[in-house]
Amino acid sequence: MNTPALLAVDDALGQLLTLAERAPLDAVETLGLADAEGRVLAGDVVAIVDAPAWSNSAMDGYAFNLVDAIGFPLPVSQTVFAGQAGEPLAPGTCARIFTGAPIPQGANCVQMQENCTVLEDGRIAVQGTLREGANIRQQGSETAVGQLLLGKGTVLSPIALGVLACQGIYRVSVVRSLKVALLSTGNELVGEGEVPAPGQIHDSNRVVLQSLLQRMGCDVIDLGKVNDELALIRAALERAGNADLIISSGGVSVGDADCIGSLLREAGEVLMWKLAIKPGKPFTFAHFNGVPFIGLPGNPGSSLVTFLMLARPYILRRMGRTRVEQMRLPVVCGFDWPRAGRRQEYLRVSIEQGRAVLQPNQSSGTLLSATWADGLLEVPVGTTFKAGDSLDFIPFASLLA
Ligand code: AMP
Ligand code: MG
């Protein structure tokens, strides 16, 4: 029997992003900065004021005009603190000035106080070279009115929020949150407050996925844990309401109990199933009653990797985010990989002294080794390597942001 070729990870991702672009979230909401972290800008933000808004001192020191420099020592005619406007500088004098204070009109140089001496009569002598514009942050040198600051589709990091605040922009339009209905399937699963009977295990996937989704700014509708029975799964999905996306874990292989697969093949439209990815081959994408449906494999390692590599970029693109590619950094491998694989493999590695170190348990069934890892080493199909070779590493830190 011919086994159909597995879908390559890059092809799957390309298709997922196209699907996401066809189902954008149009609605926008306006939020205060304190609530906007992690959300996606619904439109471009253009500078409405220059930054700095006026030329100001980069140092504590003395401001003067270079034409008066030959006259040093100079008397001090005024003191300007940050937050004050100051007076035009009287010719032949200098101004005591502090960091962030506006440069008095007529001054064109600041000498830092470490290079200045206050004489007994109060006049100021300077040491060191003097140059026009020294220690002055010129008006508009960082940002000029009209400049594009943050493009539509940018995720609002704490730093981006600061850029908005610099402009006096305290409310911002963001794309609404994606509503994600989340369920885990498996007769063997129990949750909080339940005692596992022999053969049962605690449902860890839903905990991981809920937390990842919340970090990404999604609204999670928790459909709970459902036994492997079509009728029960259908009933749970009724509670998905107006979800923009359904995510399940478990039940997408070809075993008898794999009812998510059966349900989607029977009542849905399966667009993607069986990928050349390890761990996570049974990853499934379908439409169910018109709602996009991602079926993640049940093995905790598989569920984690396929969520991060495939579901996450899809979700981010649905939410309008422009940049969804994972951050890849070349790292030197600290181990040999002699056997070429037929699936693109994601190895859980830590980075020690600049080298990727393979964590001992790479089983798809384990979650724990991912907690020892700093991220995933991407091993393309058919690749072997030796210690000292370089491969792409995807830091967890970039995937959890
Ligand atoms: P499945 O994909 O349903 O065939 O499950 C594959 C393996 O993952 C089995 O050993 C399941 O017990 C385990 N598993 C499935 N769902 C979960 C879950 N939510 N949390 C932890 N392990 C799970
Ligand atoms: Mg199962």
CSV table of C-alpha atoms and ligand atoms in Angstrom, one decimal:
chain,number,residue,atom,x,y,z
A,1,MET,CA,0.0,0.0,0.0
A,2,ASN,CA,1.2,3.5,-0.9
A,3,THR,CA,1.4,5.8,2.0
A,4,PRO,CA,0.6,9.4,0.9
A,5,ALA,CA,3.5,11.8,1.3
A,6,LEU,CA,3.4,13.7,4.5
A,7,LEU,CA,2.9,17.5,4.2
A,8,ALA,CA,6.1,19.4,4.7
A,9,VAL,CA,6.1,21.8,7.7
A,10,ASP,CA,6.9,24.9,5.6
A,11,ASP,CA,4.0,24.0,3.2
A,12,ALA,CA,1.6,23.5,6.1
A,13,LEU,CA,2.6,26.8,7.6
A,14,GLY,CA,2.2,28.6,4.3
A,15,GLN,CA,-1.3,27.2,3.9
A,16,LEU,CA,-2.2,28.0,7.5
A,17,LEU,CA,-1.2,31.6,7.0
A,18,THR,CA,-3.2,31.9,3.8
A,19,LEU,CA,-6.2,30.5,5.6
A,20,ALA,CA,-5.7,32.9,8.5
A,21,GLU,CA,-5.5,35.9,6.1
A,22,ARG,CA,-8.8,34.8,4.6
A,23,ALA,CA,-10.5,34.9,8.0
A,24,PRO,CA,-9.3,38.2,9.5
A,25,LEU,CA,-10.8,39.7,12.6
A,26,ASP,CA,-12.3,43.0,11.5
A,27,ALA,CA,-13.5,44.4,14.7
A,28,VAL,CA,-11.4,46.9,16.6
A,29,GLU,CA,-11.5,48.0,20.2
A,30,THR,CA,-9.9,51.0,21.9
A,31,LEU,CA,-7.9,50.3,25.0
A,32,GLY,CA,-5.9,52.2,27.5
A,33,LEU,CA,-2.2,51.5,27.6
A,34,ALA,CA,-2.4,49.4,30.8
A,35,ASP,CA,-4.7,46.9,29.0
A,36,ALA,CA,-3.0,46.9,25.6
A,37,GLU,CA,0.1,44.9,26.2
A,38,GLY,CA,0.3,42.0,23.8
A,39,ARG,CA,-2.5,43.2,21.5
A,40,VAL,CA,-2.1,44.0,17.9
A,41,LEU,CA,-2.3,47.5,16.4
A,42,ALA,CA,-5.4,48.0,14.2
A,43,GLY,CA,-3.8,50.9,12.3
A,44,ASP,CA,-0.6,52.7,11.7
A,45,VAL,CA,0.6,55.1,14.5
A,46,VAL,CA,2.2,58.2,13.2
A,47,ALA,CA,4.1,60.7,15.3
A,48,ILE,CA,2.0,63.7,16.3
A,49,VAL,CA,4.8,65.5,18.1
A,50,ASP,CA,8.5,65.8,17.6
A,51,ALA,CA,10.7,63.8,20.0
A,52,PRO,CA,12.4,65.4,21.7
A,53,ALA,CA,9.7,68.1,21.5
A,54,TRP,CA,12.4,70.7,22.1
A,55,SER,CA,16.2,70.6,22.2
A,56,ASN,CA,17.3,69.6,25.7
A,57,SER,CA,20.4,68.8,27.6
A,58,ALA,CA,21.8,65.2,27.7
A,59,MET,CA,23.9,66.0,30.8
A,60,ASP,CA,24.0,67.9,34.0
A,61,GLY,CA,26.4,70.8,33.2
A,62,TYR,CA,26.6,74.3,31.7
A,63,ALA,CA,25.0,75.6,28.5
A,64,PHE,CA,26.6,78.4,26.5
A,65,ASN,CA,27.2,79.7,23.0
A,66,LEU,CA,30.5,78.8,21.4
A,67,VAL,CA,31.1,82.4,20.4
A,68,ASP,CA,31.4,83.2,24.1
A,69,ALA,CA,33.8,80.2,24.7
A,70,ILE,CA,36.9,82.4,24.4
A,71,GLY,CA,35.5,84.4,27.3
A,72,PHE,CA,35.6,81.5,29.8
A,73,PRO,CA,35.4,81.7,32.8
A,74,LEU,CA,31.8,82.9,32.2
A,75,PRO,CA,29.3,84.0,34.8
A,76,VAL,CA,26.1,81.9,35.3
A,77,SER,CA,23.0,83.9,34.3
A,78,GLN,CA,20.3,81.3,35.0
A,79,THR,CA,19.6,77.8,36.2
A,80,VAL,CA,17.3,75.5,34.2
A,81,PHE,CA,15.9,72.3,35.6
A,82,ALA,CA,14.0,69.7,33.7
A,83,GLY,CA,10.4,70.8,33.5
A,84,GLN,CA,11.3,74.5,33.3
A,85,ALA,CA,11.2,76.6,30.1
A,86,GLY,CA,14.3,78.9,30.9
A,87,GLU,CA,15.0,82.3,29.5
A,88,PRO,CA,17.0,83.3,26.3
A,89,LEU,CA,20.7,83.1,27.2
A,90,ALA,CA,22.2,86.5,28.0
A,91,PRO,CA,25.3,87.0,25.8
A,92,GLY,CA,28.6,86.4,27.5
A,93,THR,CA,27.1,84.1,30.1
A,94,CYS,CA,26.4,80.5,30.6
A,95,ALA,CA,23.4,78.7,32.1
A,96,ARG,CA,23.5,76.0,34.8
A,97,ILE,CA,21.5,73.2,33.2
A,98,PHE,CA,20.3,69.7,34.2
A,99,THR,CA,19.5,66.6,32.1
A,100,GLY,CA,16.3,66.9,30.2
A,101,ALA,CA,16.0,70.7,30.7
A,102,PRO,CA,15.3,72.8,27.5
A,103,ILE,CA,18.4,74.4,26.0
A,104,PRO,CA,18.0,78.2,26.5
A,105,GLN,CA,17.6,80.1,23.2
A,106,GLY,CA,21.0,81.2,22.0
A,107,ALA,CA,23.0,78.4,23.6
A,108,ASN,CA,24.5,75.8,21.2
A,109,CYS,CA,26.8,73.7,23.5
A,110,VAL,CA,26.6,71.9,26.8
A,111,GLN,CA,29.7,71.0,28.8
A,112,MET,CA,29.2,68.3,31.4
A,113,GLN,CA,29.7,69.4,34.9
A,114,GLU,CA,32.6,66.9,35.4
A,115,ASN,CA,34.6,69.1,32.9
A,116,CYS,CA,33.7,72.4,34.6
A,117,THR,CA,35.1,74.2,37.6
A,118,VAL,CA,33.2,76.7,39.7
A,119,LEU,CA,35.6,79.5,40.6
A,120,GLU,CA,35.5,81.3,43.9
A,121,ASP,CA,33.7,84.2,42.3
A,122,GLY,CA,31.0,81.9,40.9
A,123,ARG,CA,32.2,82.0,37.4
A,124,ILE,CA,32.6,78.8,35.4
A,125,ALA,CA,35.8,77.5,33.8
A,126,VAL,CA,35.7,74.6,31.4
A,127,GLN,CA,38.1,71.9,30.4
A,128,GLY,CA,38.0,69.6,27.4
A,129,THR,CA,37.0,70.1,23.8
A,130,LEU,CA,34.0,72.1,22.9
A,131,ARG,CA,31.9,71.3,19.8
A,132,GLU,CA,28.7,72.8,18.5
A,133,GLY,CA,25.7,70.7,19.6
A,134,ALA,CA,27.7,68.7,22.1
A,135,ASN,CA,25.5,67.1,24.8
A,136,ILE,CA,22.4,68.5,23.2
A,137,ARG,CA,19.5,66.3,22.1
A,138,GLN,CA,18.1,68.2,19.2
A,139,GLN,CA,14.4,68.7,18.7
A,140,GLY,CA,13.0,66.0,16.5
A,141,SER,CA,16.3,64.0,16.4
A,142,GLU,CA,14.5,60.8,17.5
A,143,THR,CA,11.2,61.3,15.9
A,144,ALA,CA,9.7,64.0,13.6
A,145,VAL,CA,6.0,64.8,13.3
A,146,GLY,CA,4.5,62.6,10.6
A,147,GLN,CA,7.0,59.8,10.9
A,148,LEU,CA,5.6,56.2,11.0
A,149,LEU,CA,6.2,55.0,14.5
A,150,LEU,CA,4.4,51.6,14.7
A,151,GLY,CA,2.8,49.9,11.7
A,152,LYS,CA,-0.6,48.3,11.6
A,153,GLY,CA,-0.1,44.7,12.7
A,154,THR,CA,2.6,45.4,15.3
A,155,VAL,CA,2.2,43.7,18.6
A,156,LEU,CA,2.2,46.1,21.5
A,157,SER,CA,5.2,45.2,23.6
A,158,PRO,CA,6.0,47.1,26.8
A,159,ILE,CA,8.5,49.1,24.7
A,160,ALA,CA,6.0,49.9,22.0
A,161,LEU,CA,3.6,51.1,24.8
A,162,GLY,CA,6.3,53.4,25.9
A,163,VAL,CA,6.7,54.9,22.4
A,164,LEU,CA,3.0,55.7,22.4
A,165,ALA,CA,3.2,57.3,25.8
A,166,CYS,CA,6.1,59.5,24.6
A,167,GLN,CA,3.7,60.9,22.1
A,168,GLY,CA,1.0,61.5,24.6
A,169,ILE,CA,-1.1,58.7,23.0
A,170,TYR,CA,-2.8,57.0,25.9
A,171,ARG,CA,-5.6,55.1,24.1
A,172,VAL,CA,-5.0,52.9,21.2
A,173,SER,CA,-7.0,50.9,18.6
A,174,VAL,CA,-6.3,47.2,18.6
A,175,VAL,CA,-7.7,44.2,16.8
A,176,ARG,CA,-10.2,42.4,19.0
A,177,SER,CA,-9.1,39.2,20.7
A,178,LEU,CA,-9.5,35.8,19.0
A,179,LYS,CA,-12.1,33.7,20.8
A,180,VAL,CA,-10.7,30.2,21.0
A,181,ALA,CA,-12.8,27.2,22.2
A,182,LEU,CA,-10.4,24.7,23.8
A,183,LEU,CA,-11.1,21.0,24.7
A,184,SER,CA,-9.1,17.9,25.4
A,185,THR,CA,-10.3,14.5,24.6
A,186,GLY,CA,-9.5,11.1,26.1
A,187,ASN,CA,-11.3,8.7,28.4
A,188,GLU,CA,-8.1,8.5,30.4
A,189,LEU,CA,-8.0,12.1,31.4
A,190,VAL,CA,-8.9,13.6,34.7
A,191,GLY,CA,-8.7,17.1,36.0
A,192,GLU,CA,-8.5,19.1,39.3
A,193,GLY,CA,-10.3,17.5,42.2
A,194,GLU,CA,-10.5,14.1,40.5
A,195,VAL,CA,-8.5,11.0,41.5
A,196,PRO,CA,-7.2,9.1,38.5
A,197,ALA,CA,-8.5,5.5,38.4
A,198,PRO,CA,-5.9,2.9,37.3
A,199,GLY,CA,-4.9,3.8,33.8
A,200,GLN,CA,-6.0,7.4,34.0
A,201,ILE,CA,-3.7,10.5,33.8
A,202,HIS,CA,-4.1,14.2,34.6
A,203,ASP,CA,-5.0,16.4,31.6
A,204,SER,CA,-1.9,18.6,31.2
A,205,ASN,CA,-2.4,19.7,27.6
A,206,ARG,CA,-5.4,21.9,28.3
A,207,VAL,CA,-3.4,23.7,31.1
A,208,VAL,CA,-0.5,24.4,28.8
A,209,LEU,CA,-2.6,25.4,25.8
A,210,GLN,CA,-4.9,27.7,27.9
A,211,SER,CA,-1.9,29.5,29.3
A,212,LEU,CA,-0.2,29.8,25.9
A,213,LEU,CA,-3.4,31.2,24.4
A,214,GLN,CA,-3.9,33.7,27.1
A,215,ARG,CA,-0.4,34.9,26.7
A,216,MET,CA,-1.1,35.5,23.1
A,217,GLY,CA,-4.1,37.7,24.0
A,218,CYS,CA,-6.8,35.2,23.0
A,219,ASP,CA,-10.1,34.8,24.9
A,220,VAL,CA,-10.4,31.1,25.8
A,221,ILE,CA,-13.7,29.3,26.1
A,222,ASP,CA,-12.8,26.3,28.1
A,223,LEU,CA,-14.9,23.3,26.9
A,224,GLY,CA,-13.2,21.1,29.4
A,225,LYS,CA,-12.2,17.4,29.0
A,226,VAL,CA,-14.4,15.2,26.9
A,227,ASN,CA,-14.5,11.4,26.7
A,228,ASP,CA,-13.9,9.8,23.4
A,229,GLU,CA,-17.5,9.6,22.3
A,230,LEU,CA,-18.8,11.4,19.2
A,231,ALA,CA,-22.0,12.4,20.9
A,232,LEU,CA,-20.2,13.9,23.8
A,233,ILE,CA,-17.7,15.8,21.6
A,234,ARG,CA,-20.5,17.1,19.5
A,235,ALA,CA,-22.3,18.2,22.7
A,236,ALA,CA,-19.2,20.0,24.0
A,237,LEU,CA,-18.7,21.7,20.6
A,238,GLU,CA,-22.2,23.1,20.9
A,239,ARG,CA,-20.8,25.2,23.8
A,240,ALA,CA,-18.2,26.7,21.5
A,241,GLY,CA,-20.7,29.4,20.8
A,242,ASN,CA,-19.4,32.0,18.4
A,243,ALA,CA,-15.7,30.9,18.8
A,244,ASP,CA,-13.4,32.1,16.0
A,245,LEU,CA,-11.4,28.9,16.3
A,246,ILE,CA,-11.7,25.5,18.0
A,247,ILE,CA,-8.6,23.7,19.3
A,248,SER,CA,-8.7,20.2,20.6
A,249,SER,CA,-6.0,17.9,21.8
A,250,GLY,CA,-5.9,14.1,21.4
A,251,GLY,CA,-7.9,11.8,19.2
A,252,VAL,CA,-6.5,12.8,15.8
A,253,SER,CA,-4.5,9.6,15.0
A,254,VAL,CA,-6.0,6.6,13.4
A,255,GLY,CA,-6.8,4.5,16.5
A,256,ASP,CA,-10.3,3.3,17.3
A,257,ALA,CA,-10.7,6.0,20.0
A,258,ASP,CA,-9.6,8.8,17.7
A,259,CYS,CA,-13.0,10.4,17.5
A,260,ILE,CA,-11.9,14.0,16.7
A,261,GLY,CA,-10.5,12.6,13.4
A,262,SER,CA,-13.7,10.6,12.8
A,263,LEU,CA,-15.9,13.6,13.6
A,264,LEU,CA,-14.0,15.9,11.3
A,265,ARG,CA,-13.8,13.4,8.4
A,266,GLU,CA,-17.6,12.8,8.8
A,267,ALA,CA,-19.0,16.2,9.5
A,268,GLY,CA,-16.2,18.6,8.7
A,269,GLU,CA,-13.8,19.5,5.9
A,270,VAL,CA,-10.3,18.2,6.7
A,271,LEU,CA,-7.8,20.5,5.0
A,272,MET,CA,-4.7,19.2,6.5
A,273,TRP,CA,-3.7,16.0,8.2
A,274,LYS,CA,-0.4,14.1,8.7
A,275,LEU,CA,2.5,16.4,8.6
A,276,ALA,CA,6.2,15.7,8.2
A,277,ILE,CA,6.9,17.0,11.7
A,278,LYS,CA,8.4,15.2,14.7
A,279,PRO,CA,6.9,15.2,17.2
A,280,GLY,CA,3.3,15.9,16.0
A,281,LYS,CA,2.6,14.0,12.8
A,282,PRO,CA,-1.2,13.8,13.3
A,283,PHE,CA,-1.7,17.6,13.4
A,284,THR,CA,-5.0,18.4,11.8
A,285,PHE,CA,-6.6,21.5,10.4
A,286,ALA,CA,-10.3,21.4,9.4
A,287,HIS,CA,-13.4,23.4,9.1
A,288,PHE,CA,-16.3,22.3,11.3
A,289,ASN,CA,-19.6,24.0,10.7
A,290,GLY,CA,-17.6,26.7,9.1
A,291,VAL,CA,-15.4,27.2,12.1
A,292,PRO,CA,-11.6,26.7,11.7
A,293,PHE,CA,-10.6,23.7,13.9
A,294,ILE,CA,-7.1,22.7,14.9
A,295,GLY,CA,-6.7,19.2,16.1
A,296,LEU,CA,-3.5,18.8,18.1
A,297,PRO,CA,-2.1,15.4,18.9
A,298,GLY,CA,-2.6,14.2,22.4
A,299,ASN,CA,1.0,13.5,23.3
A,300,PRO,CA,2.1,16.4,25.4
A,301,GLY,CA,5.4,17.0,23.5
A,302,SER,CA,3.6,16.8,20.2
A,303,SER,CA,0.8,19.1,21.3
A,304,LEU,CA,3.4,21.7,22.5
A,305,VAL,CA,5.6,21.6,19.4
A,306,THR,CA,2.7,21.7,16.9
A,307,PHE,CA,1.0,24.5,18.8
A,308,LEU,CA,4.2,26.6,18.8
A,309,MET,CA,5.3,25.9,15.3
A,310,LEU,CA,1.9,25.8,13.5
A,311,ALA,CA,-1.1,26.9,15.6
A,312,ARG,CA,0.6,29.9,17.1
A,313,PRO,CA,1.6,31.6,13.8
A,314,TYR,CA,-1.9,30.9,12.4
A,315,ILE,CA,-3.5,32.5,15.5
A,316,LEU,CA,-1.3,35.5,15.4
A,317,ARG,CA,-2.0,36.1,11.7
A,318,ARG,CA,-5.7,35.8,12.4
A,319,MET,CA,-5.3,38.5,15.0
A,320,GLY,CA,-3.7,40.7,12.3
A,321,ARG,CA,-0.1,40.4,13.4
A,322,THR,CA,2.3,41.1,10.6
A,323,ARG,CA,5.4,39.3,12.0
A,324,VAL,CA,4.5,35.7,12.9
A,325,GLU,CA,7.7,33.9,11.9
A,326,GLN,CA,9.6,32.2,14.7
A,327,MET,CA,12.9,33.7,15.6
A,328,ARG,CA,15.7,31.4,14.4
A,329,LEU,CA,19.3,31.8,15.5
A,330,PRO,CA,22.1,29.7,14.2
A,331,VAL,CA,23.7,27.7,17.1
A,332,VAL,CA,26.6,25.3,17.2
A,333,CYS,CA,25.5,21.8,18.0
A,334,GLY,CA,27.2,20.0,20.9
A,335,PHE,CA,26.2,16.5,19.8
A,336,ASP,CA,26.2,14.3,16.7
A,337,TRP,CA,23.0,13.4,14.8
A,338,PRO,CA,23.9,10.5,12.6
A,339,ARG,CA,20.4,9.3,11.5
A,340,ALA,CA,18.6,11.4,8.9
A,341,GLY,CA,14.9,11.6,9.6
A,342,ARG,CA,11.9,11.6,7.2
A,343,ARG,CA,10.1,14.3,9.2
A,344,GLN,CA,11.3,17.8,10.2
A,345,GLU,CA,12.3,17.3,13.8
A,346,TYR,CA,12.2,19.7,16.7
A,347,LEU,CA,14.7,18.7,19.4
A,348,ARG,CA,14.4,20.1,22.9
A,349,VAL,CA,17.8,21.6,23.6
A,350,SER,CA,19.4,23.8,26.2
A,351,ILE,CA,22.1,26.3,25.3
A,352,GLU,CA,25.3,25.9,27.3
A,353,GLN,CA,28.5,27.8,26.6
A,354,GLY,CA,27.0,28.8,23.2
A,355,ARG,CA,26.3,25.2,22.2
A,356,ALA,CA,23.1,23.3,21.8
A,357,VAL,CA,22.9,20.4,24.3
A,358,LEU,CA,20.3,17.7,23.6
A,359,GLN,CA,18.0,17.0,26.6
A,360,PRO,CA,17.9,13.4,27.6
A,361,ASN,CA,14.2,12.6,26.9
A,362,GLN,CA,13.0,13.5,23.4
A,363,SER,CA,9.8,11.4,23.6
A,364,SER,CA,6.7,12.9,22.3
A,365,GLY,CA,5.0,11.7,25.5
A,366,THR,CA,7.0,13.9,27.8
A,367,LEU,CA,6.6,17.5,28.7
A,368,LEU,CA,9.3,17.7,31.4
A,369,SER,CA,12.3,17.7,29.1
A,370,ALA,CA,11.0,20.9,27.5
A,371,THR,CA,11.3,22.6,30.9
A,372,TRP,CA,15.0,21.9,30.9
A,373,ALA,CA,15.3,23.2,27.4
A,374,ASP,CA,15.8,26.8,26.2
A,375,GLY,CA,14.1,26.1,22.9
A,376,LEU,CA,13.9,23.9,19.9
A,377,LEU,CA,16.6,22.9,17.5
A,378,GLU,CA,15.1,22.5,14.0
A,379,VAL,CA,16.5,19.5,12.1
A,380,PRO,CA,15.2,19.5,8.5
A,381,VAL,CA,14.1,16.3,6.7
A,382,GLY,CA,17.1,14.2,5.7
A,383,THR,CA,19.6,16.0,7.8
A,384,THR,CA,22.6,14.5,9.7
A,385,PHE,CA,25.1,16.6,11.5
A,386,LYS,CA,28.1,16.4,13.8
A,387,ALA,CA,29.1,18.3,16.9
A,388,GLY,CA,30.4,21.7,15.8
A,389,ASP,CA,27.9,22.0,12.9
A,390,SER,CA,25.5,24.9,13.0
A,391,LEU,CA,21.7,24.6,12.9
A,392,ASP,CA,18.7,26.9,13.5
A,393,PHE,CA,17.6,27.2,17.1
A,394,ILE,CA,14.2,28.7,18.1
A,395,PRO,CA,14.3,30.1,21.6
A,396,PHE,CA,11.2,29.4,23.8
A,397,ALA,CA,11.5,33.0,25.0
A,398,SER,CA,10.5,34.2,21.5
A,399,LEU,CA,7.7,31.7,21.3
A,400,LEU,CA,6.1,32.5,24.6
A,401,ALA,CA,6.1,36.3,23.9
B,1,AMP,P1,-4.0,10.5,21.5
B,1,AMP,O1,-3.5,11.6,20.6
B,1,AMP,O2,-5.4,10.8,21.9
B,1,AMP,O3,-3.9,9.2,20.8
B,1,AMP,O4,-3.1,10.6,22.8
B,1,AMP,C1,-1.7,10.2,22.7
B,1,AMP,C2,-1.2,10.2,24.1
B,1,AMP,O5,-1.3,11.4,24.7
B,1,AMP,C3,-1.8,9.2,25.0
B,1,AMP,O6,-0.8,8.6,25.8
B,1,AMP,C4,-2.7,10.1,25.8
B,1,AMP,O7,-3.0,9.5,27.1
B,1,AMP,C5,-1.9,11.3,25.9
B,1,AMP,N1,-2.8,12.5,26.1
B,1,AMP,C6,-3.8,12.8,25.4
B,1,AMP,N2,-4.4,13.9,25.8
B,1,AMP,C7,-3.7,14.4,26.8
B,1,AMP,C8,-3.8,15.5,27.7
B,1,AMP,N3,-4.8,16.4,27.5
B,1,AMP,N4,-2.9,15.6,28.6
B,1,AMP,C9,-1.9,14.7,28.8
B,1,AMP,N5,-1.7,13.7,28.0
B,1,AMP,C10,-2.6,13.5,27.0
B,2,MG,MG,-6.9,9.9,22.9
